[in-house]
Coordinates of C-alpha atoms in Angstrom, one line a residue:
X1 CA -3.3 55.8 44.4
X2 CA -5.6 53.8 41.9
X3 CA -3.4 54.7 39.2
X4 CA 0.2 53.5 41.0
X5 CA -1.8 50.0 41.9
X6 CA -3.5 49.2 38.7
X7 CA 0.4 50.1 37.3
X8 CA 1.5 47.7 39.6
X9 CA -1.0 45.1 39.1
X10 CA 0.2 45.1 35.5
X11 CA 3.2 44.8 36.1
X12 CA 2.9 41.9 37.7
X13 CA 1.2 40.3 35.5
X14 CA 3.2 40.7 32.0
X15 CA 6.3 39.3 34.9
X16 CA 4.0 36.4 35.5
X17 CA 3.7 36.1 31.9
X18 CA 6.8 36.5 30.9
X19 CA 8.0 33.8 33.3
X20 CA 5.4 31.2 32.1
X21 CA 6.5 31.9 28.3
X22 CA 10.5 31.1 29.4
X23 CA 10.0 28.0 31.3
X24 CA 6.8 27.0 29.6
X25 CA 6.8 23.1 29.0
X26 CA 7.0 21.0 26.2
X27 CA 5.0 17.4 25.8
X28 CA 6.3 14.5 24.1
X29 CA 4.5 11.2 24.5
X30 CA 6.8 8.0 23.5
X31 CA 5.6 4.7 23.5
X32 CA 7.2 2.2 25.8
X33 CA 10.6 0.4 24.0
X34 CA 11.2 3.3 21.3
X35 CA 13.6 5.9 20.9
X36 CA 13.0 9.8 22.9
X37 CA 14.9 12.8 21.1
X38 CA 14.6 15.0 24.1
X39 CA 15.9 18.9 21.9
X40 CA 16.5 21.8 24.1
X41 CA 15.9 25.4 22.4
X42 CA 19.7 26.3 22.0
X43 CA 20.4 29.8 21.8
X44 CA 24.4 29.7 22.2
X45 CA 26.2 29.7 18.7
X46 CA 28.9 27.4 20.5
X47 CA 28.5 25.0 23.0
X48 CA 30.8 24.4 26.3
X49 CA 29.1 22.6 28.5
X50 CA 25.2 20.4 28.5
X51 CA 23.7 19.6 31.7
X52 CA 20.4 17.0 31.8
X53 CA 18.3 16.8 34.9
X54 CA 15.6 14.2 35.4
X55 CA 13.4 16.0 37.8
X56 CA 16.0 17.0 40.7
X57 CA 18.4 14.2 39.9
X58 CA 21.2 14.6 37.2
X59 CA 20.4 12.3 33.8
X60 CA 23.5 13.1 31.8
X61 CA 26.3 15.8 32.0
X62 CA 28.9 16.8 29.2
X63 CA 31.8 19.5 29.7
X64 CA 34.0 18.2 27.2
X65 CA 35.6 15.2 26.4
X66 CA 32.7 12.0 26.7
X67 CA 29.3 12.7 28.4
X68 CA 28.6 10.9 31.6
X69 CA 25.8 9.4 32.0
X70 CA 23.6 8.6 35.6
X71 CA 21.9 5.5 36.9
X72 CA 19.5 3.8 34.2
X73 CA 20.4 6.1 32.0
X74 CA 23.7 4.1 31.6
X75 CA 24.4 2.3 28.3
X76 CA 21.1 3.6 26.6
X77 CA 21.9 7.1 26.1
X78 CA 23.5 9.5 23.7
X79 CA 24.4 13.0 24.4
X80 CA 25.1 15.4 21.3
X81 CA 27.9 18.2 22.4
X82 CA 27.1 19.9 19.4
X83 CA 23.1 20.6 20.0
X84 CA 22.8 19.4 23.6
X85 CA 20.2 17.0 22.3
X86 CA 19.7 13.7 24.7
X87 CA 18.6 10.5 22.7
X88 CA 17.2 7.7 25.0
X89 CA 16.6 4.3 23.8
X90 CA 14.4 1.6 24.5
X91 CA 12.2 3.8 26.8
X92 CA 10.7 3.1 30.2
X93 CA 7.9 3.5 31.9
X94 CA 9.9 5.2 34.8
X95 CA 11.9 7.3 32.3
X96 CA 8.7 9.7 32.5
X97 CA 8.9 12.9 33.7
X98 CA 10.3 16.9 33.2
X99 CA 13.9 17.2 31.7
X100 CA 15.6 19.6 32.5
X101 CA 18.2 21.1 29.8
X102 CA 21.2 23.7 30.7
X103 CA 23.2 24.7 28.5
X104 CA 26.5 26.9 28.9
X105 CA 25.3 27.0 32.6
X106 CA 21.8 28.6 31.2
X107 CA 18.7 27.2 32.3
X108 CA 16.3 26.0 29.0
X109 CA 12.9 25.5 29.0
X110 CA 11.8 21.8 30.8
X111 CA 10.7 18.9 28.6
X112 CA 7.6 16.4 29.7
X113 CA 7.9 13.5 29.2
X114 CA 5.6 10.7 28.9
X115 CA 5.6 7.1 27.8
X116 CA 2.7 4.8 27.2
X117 CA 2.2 1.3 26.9
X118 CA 0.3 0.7 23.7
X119 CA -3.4 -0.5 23.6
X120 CA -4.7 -3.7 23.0
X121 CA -6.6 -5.5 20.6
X122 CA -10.1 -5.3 21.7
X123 CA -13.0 -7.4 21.4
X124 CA -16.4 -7.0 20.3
X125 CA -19.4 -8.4 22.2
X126 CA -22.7 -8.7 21.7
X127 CA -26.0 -9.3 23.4
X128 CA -29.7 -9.1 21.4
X129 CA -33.0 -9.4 22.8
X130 CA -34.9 -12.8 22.2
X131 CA -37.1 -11.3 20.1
X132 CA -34.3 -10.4 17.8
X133 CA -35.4 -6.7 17.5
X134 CA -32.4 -4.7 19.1
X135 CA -28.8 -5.6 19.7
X136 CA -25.7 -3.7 22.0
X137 CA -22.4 -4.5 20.9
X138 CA -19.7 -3.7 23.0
X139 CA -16.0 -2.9 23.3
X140 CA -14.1 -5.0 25.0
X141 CA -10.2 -4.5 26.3
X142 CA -8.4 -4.6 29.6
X143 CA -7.2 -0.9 30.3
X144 CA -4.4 0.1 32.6
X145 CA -3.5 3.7 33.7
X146 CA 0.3 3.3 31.6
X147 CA -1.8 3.5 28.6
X148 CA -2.9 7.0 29.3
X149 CA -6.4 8.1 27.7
X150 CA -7.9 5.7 25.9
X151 CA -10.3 6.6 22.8
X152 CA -12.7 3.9 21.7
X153 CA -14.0 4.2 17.8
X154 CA -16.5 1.8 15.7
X155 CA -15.9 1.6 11.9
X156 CA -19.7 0.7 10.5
X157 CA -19.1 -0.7 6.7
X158 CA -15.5 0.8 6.6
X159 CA -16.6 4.1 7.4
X160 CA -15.4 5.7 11.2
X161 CA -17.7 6.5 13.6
X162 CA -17.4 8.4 17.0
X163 CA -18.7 6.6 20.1
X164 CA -18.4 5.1 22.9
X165 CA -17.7 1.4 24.5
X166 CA -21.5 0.2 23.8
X167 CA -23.2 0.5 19.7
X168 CA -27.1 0.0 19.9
X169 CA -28.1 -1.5 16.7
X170 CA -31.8 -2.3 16.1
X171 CA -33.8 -4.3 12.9
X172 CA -33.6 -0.9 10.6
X173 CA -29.9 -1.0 11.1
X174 CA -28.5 -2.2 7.4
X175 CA -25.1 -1.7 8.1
X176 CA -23.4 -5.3 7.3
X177 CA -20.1 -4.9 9.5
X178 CA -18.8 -3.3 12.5
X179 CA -15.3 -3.0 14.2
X180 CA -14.0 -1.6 17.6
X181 CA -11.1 0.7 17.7
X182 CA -8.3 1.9 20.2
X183 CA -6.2 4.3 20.3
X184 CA -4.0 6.7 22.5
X185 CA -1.1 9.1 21.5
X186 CA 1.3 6.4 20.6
X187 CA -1.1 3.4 19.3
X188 CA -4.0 2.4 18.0
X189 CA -5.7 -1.5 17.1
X190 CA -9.0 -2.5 15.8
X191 CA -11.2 -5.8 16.5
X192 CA -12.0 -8.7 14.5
X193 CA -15.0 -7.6 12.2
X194 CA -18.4 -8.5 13.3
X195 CA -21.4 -9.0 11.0
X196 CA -24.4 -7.7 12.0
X197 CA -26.6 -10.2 14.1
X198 CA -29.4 -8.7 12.9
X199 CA -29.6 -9.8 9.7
X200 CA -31.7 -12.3 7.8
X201 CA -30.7 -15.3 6.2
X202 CA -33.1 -14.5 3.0
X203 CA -30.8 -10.1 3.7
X204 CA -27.4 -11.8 4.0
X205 CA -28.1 -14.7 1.3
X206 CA -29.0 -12.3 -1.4
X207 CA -25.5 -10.9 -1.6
X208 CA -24.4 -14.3 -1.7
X209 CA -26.7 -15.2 -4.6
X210 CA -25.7 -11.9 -6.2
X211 CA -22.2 -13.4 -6.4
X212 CA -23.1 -16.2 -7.8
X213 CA -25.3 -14.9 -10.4
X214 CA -21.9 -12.5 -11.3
X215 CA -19.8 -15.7 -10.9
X216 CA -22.1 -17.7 -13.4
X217 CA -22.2 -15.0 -16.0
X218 CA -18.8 -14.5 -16.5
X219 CA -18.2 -18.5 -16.8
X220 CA -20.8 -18.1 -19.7
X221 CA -19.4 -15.1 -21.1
X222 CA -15.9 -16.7 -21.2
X223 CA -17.7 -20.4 -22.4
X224 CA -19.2 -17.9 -25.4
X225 CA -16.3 -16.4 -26.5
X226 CA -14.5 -19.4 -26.5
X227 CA -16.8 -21.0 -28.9
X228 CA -16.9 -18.1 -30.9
X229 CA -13.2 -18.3 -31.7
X230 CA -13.5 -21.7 -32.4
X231 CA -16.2 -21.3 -35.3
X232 CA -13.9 -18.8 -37.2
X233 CA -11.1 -20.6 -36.4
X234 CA -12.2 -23.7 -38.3
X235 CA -14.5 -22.0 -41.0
X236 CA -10.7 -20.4 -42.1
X237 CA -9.3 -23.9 -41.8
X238 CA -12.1 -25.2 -44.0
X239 CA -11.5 -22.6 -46.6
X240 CA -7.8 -22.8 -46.4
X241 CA -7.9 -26.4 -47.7
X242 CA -10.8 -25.6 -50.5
X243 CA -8.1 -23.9 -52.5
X244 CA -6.9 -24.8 -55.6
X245 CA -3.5 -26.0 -56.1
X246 CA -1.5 -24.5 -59.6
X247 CA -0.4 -27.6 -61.2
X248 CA 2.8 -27.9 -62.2
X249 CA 4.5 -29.9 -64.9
X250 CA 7.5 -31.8 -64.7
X251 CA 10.7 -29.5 -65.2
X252 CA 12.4 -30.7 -68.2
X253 CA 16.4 -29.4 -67.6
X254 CA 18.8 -28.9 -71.0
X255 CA 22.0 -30.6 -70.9
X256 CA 24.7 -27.9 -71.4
X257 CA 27.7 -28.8 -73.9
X258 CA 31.0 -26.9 -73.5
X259 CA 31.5 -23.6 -74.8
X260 CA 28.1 -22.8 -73.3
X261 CA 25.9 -24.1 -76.1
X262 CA 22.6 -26.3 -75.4
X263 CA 22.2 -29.9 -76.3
X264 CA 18.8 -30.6 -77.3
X265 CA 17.6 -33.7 -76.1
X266 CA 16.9 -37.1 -78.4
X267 CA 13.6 -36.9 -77.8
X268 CA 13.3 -33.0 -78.8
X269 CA 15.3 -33.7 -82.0
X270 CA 12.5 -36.5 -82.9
X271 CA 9.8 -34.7 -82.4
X272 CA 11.0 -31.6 -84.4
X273 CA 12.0 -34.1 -87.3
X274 CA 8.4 -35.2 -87.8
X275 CA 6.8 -31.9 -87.7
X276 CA 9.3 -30.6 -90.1
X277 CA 8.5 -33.8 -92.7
X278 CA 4.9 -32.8 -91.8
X279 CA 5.4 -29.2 -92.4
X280 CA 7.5 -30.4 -96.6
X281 CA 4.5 -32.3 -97.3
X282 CA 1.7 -29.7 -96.8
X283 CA 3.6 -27.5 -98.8
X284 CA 4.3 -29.7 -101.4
X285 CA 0.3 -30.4 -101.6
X286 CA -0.4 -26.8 -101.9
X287 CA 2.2 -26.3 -104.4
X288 CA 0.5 -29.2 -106.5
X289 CA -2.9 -27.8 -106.1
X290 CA -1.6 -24.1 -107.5
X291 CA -0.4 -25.7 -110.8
X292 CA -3.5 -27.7 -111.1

C-alpha cells in the first residue's frame, strides 16, 4: 500500500512538472513608446492559422489572407503569418500583461509582458553638521509604481558603488566627486556631479595650483624651444652671408666669321703685335751677345 502511493505521489509530481515546463512563462520588459516582438516557440513546419490573446480577450487573429487586429491593437500592429510573431509599436502602459500564442489551433507557452516608464534624473542633496565633520548626501527622484523596481547607485571618483538613497561621508573621506544613479530594466540616468563638501579650500586649491604649475611649465617649455630655434636659425643666416663670392671676370665673346672661323678682335690683334715685336728684339739681343 506504501509502495502504490509513493508511486502515485510521483506520478503526480513529474505531471505537475511536466505541465509547469509547457506553459511556463516568458518575461519581457519594454519601456513605454518602443517596439514589443512578442515570438511564440513554433513547432509546426508550416503555418495555417495564428491566434493572439491578451489575457482572455483576442489581440490579433490570422487564418489567411490579412491579420485582424482588436481594439487598441488597431493600426499599431503587425502579425507575421510566416512565424506567428506579433510586433507592437509604440507601447502602452495598458499593453501589459500574458499573451497568449496559438498556433495551428495549438496552444504555445504564454508571454508576460511588462512595460515601464523610464526613471528620472535624480538629484543629489546634501546636509553636513555645523561643525563640518560629517555630511549625508542623498538621492533624490520622484518614484511611481509604472517604473517597476528602482535601483539607486553612487559613482565616487568615476568608480560605481552599491548603496542606497543616503552616502555618509565624514572629514577622512578623500573622494573629490559623487553622482547618484537610476536604473530599472529598461533605463537608467545619473545626477549632476557633486564635489565633496568636505573639502578644504587649501585640499581643493592644490589641484588647482597643480594645474597651474603644469600650465606654466609648458608655456616655458614652448617659450624655450622657440628661442632655441631662433639662435640657430640666425647663427646659419650669419654664416650664410660670411661666404665668399668667386669673382668673375667679364666674358669676352669672339665674333664668328662665315665658314665657321673666329675673328680675333682689334684689340687682341694689338696686343699680340707688340709682344711679338717684344719677343724679335730679345732674340736679336741674345743673338748679338753670342757673336760678341
Amino acid at each position: 500500500m506504501r509502495m502504490s502511493s509513493t508511486l502515485f505521489l510521483l506520478g503526480v509530481l513529474f505531471l505537475a512538472c511536466s505541465v509547469t515546463d509547457v506553459y511556463s512563462k516568458k518575461v519581457l520588459d519594454v519601456l513605454k513608446g518602443s517596439i514589443a516582438v512578442l515570438s511564440p516557440d513554433v513547432k509546426e513546419a508550416s503555418i495555417i492559422s495564428v491566434t493572439w490573446k491578451h489575457g482572455a480577450d483576442l489581440a490579433a487573429e490570422w487564418f489567411g489572407g490579412n491579420p485582424t487586429f482588436y481594439r487598441s491593437f488597431k493600426g499599431r500592429c503587425i502579425l507575421s503569418d510566416k512565424t506567428g510573431v506579433l510586433t507592437i509599436n509604440d507601447v502602452k502602459l495598458e499593453d501589459g500583461g500574458s499573451y497568449t500564442p496559438e498556433i495551428n489551433n495549438n496552444i504555445q507557452p504564454a508571454i508576460t509582458l511588462r512595460v515601464f516608464s523610464p526613471v528620472p534624473k535624480p538629484n543629489i542633496t546634501h546636509d553636513c553638521k555645523p561643525e563640518q565633520t560629517q555630511c549625508t548626501l542623498t538621492c533624490m527622484f520622484e518614484k511611481t509604481d509604472d517604473m517597476g523596481d528602482v535601483q539607486i547607485f553612487w559613482i565616487v571618483d568615476d568608480r560605481r558603488e552599491k548603496g542606497g538613497g543616503a552616502l555618509e561621508i565624514t572629514k577622512e573621506t578623500k573622494e573629490k566627486t559623487f553622482i547618484c544613479g537610476l536604473n530599472n530594466s529598461v533605463s537608467s540616468e545619473n545626477s549632476n556631479k557633486l564635489q565633496n563638501p568636505l573639502l578644504t579650500d587649501d585640499e581643493s586649491g592644490r589641484t588647482h595650483i597643480v594645474g597651474i604649475v603644469l600650465g606654466l611649465l609648458a608655456v616655458l617649455s614652448f617659450c624655450v624651444g622657440a628661442a632655441v630655434f631662433l639662435i640657430l636659425r640666425h647663427k646659419m643666416s650669419s654664416i650664410s652671408d660670411r661666404a665668399v663670392p668667386v669673382a668673375q671676370g667679364p666674358i669676352l665673346q669672339l665674333p664668328v666669321i662665315p665658314h665657321g672661323r673666329v675673328q680675333t678682335p682689334p684689340e687682341l690683334r694689338e696686343r699680340r703685335s707688340s709682344h711679338g715685336k717684344e719677343n724679335g728684339m730679345a732674340l736679336g739681343q741674345n743673338r748679338l751677345t753670342d757673336l760678341l
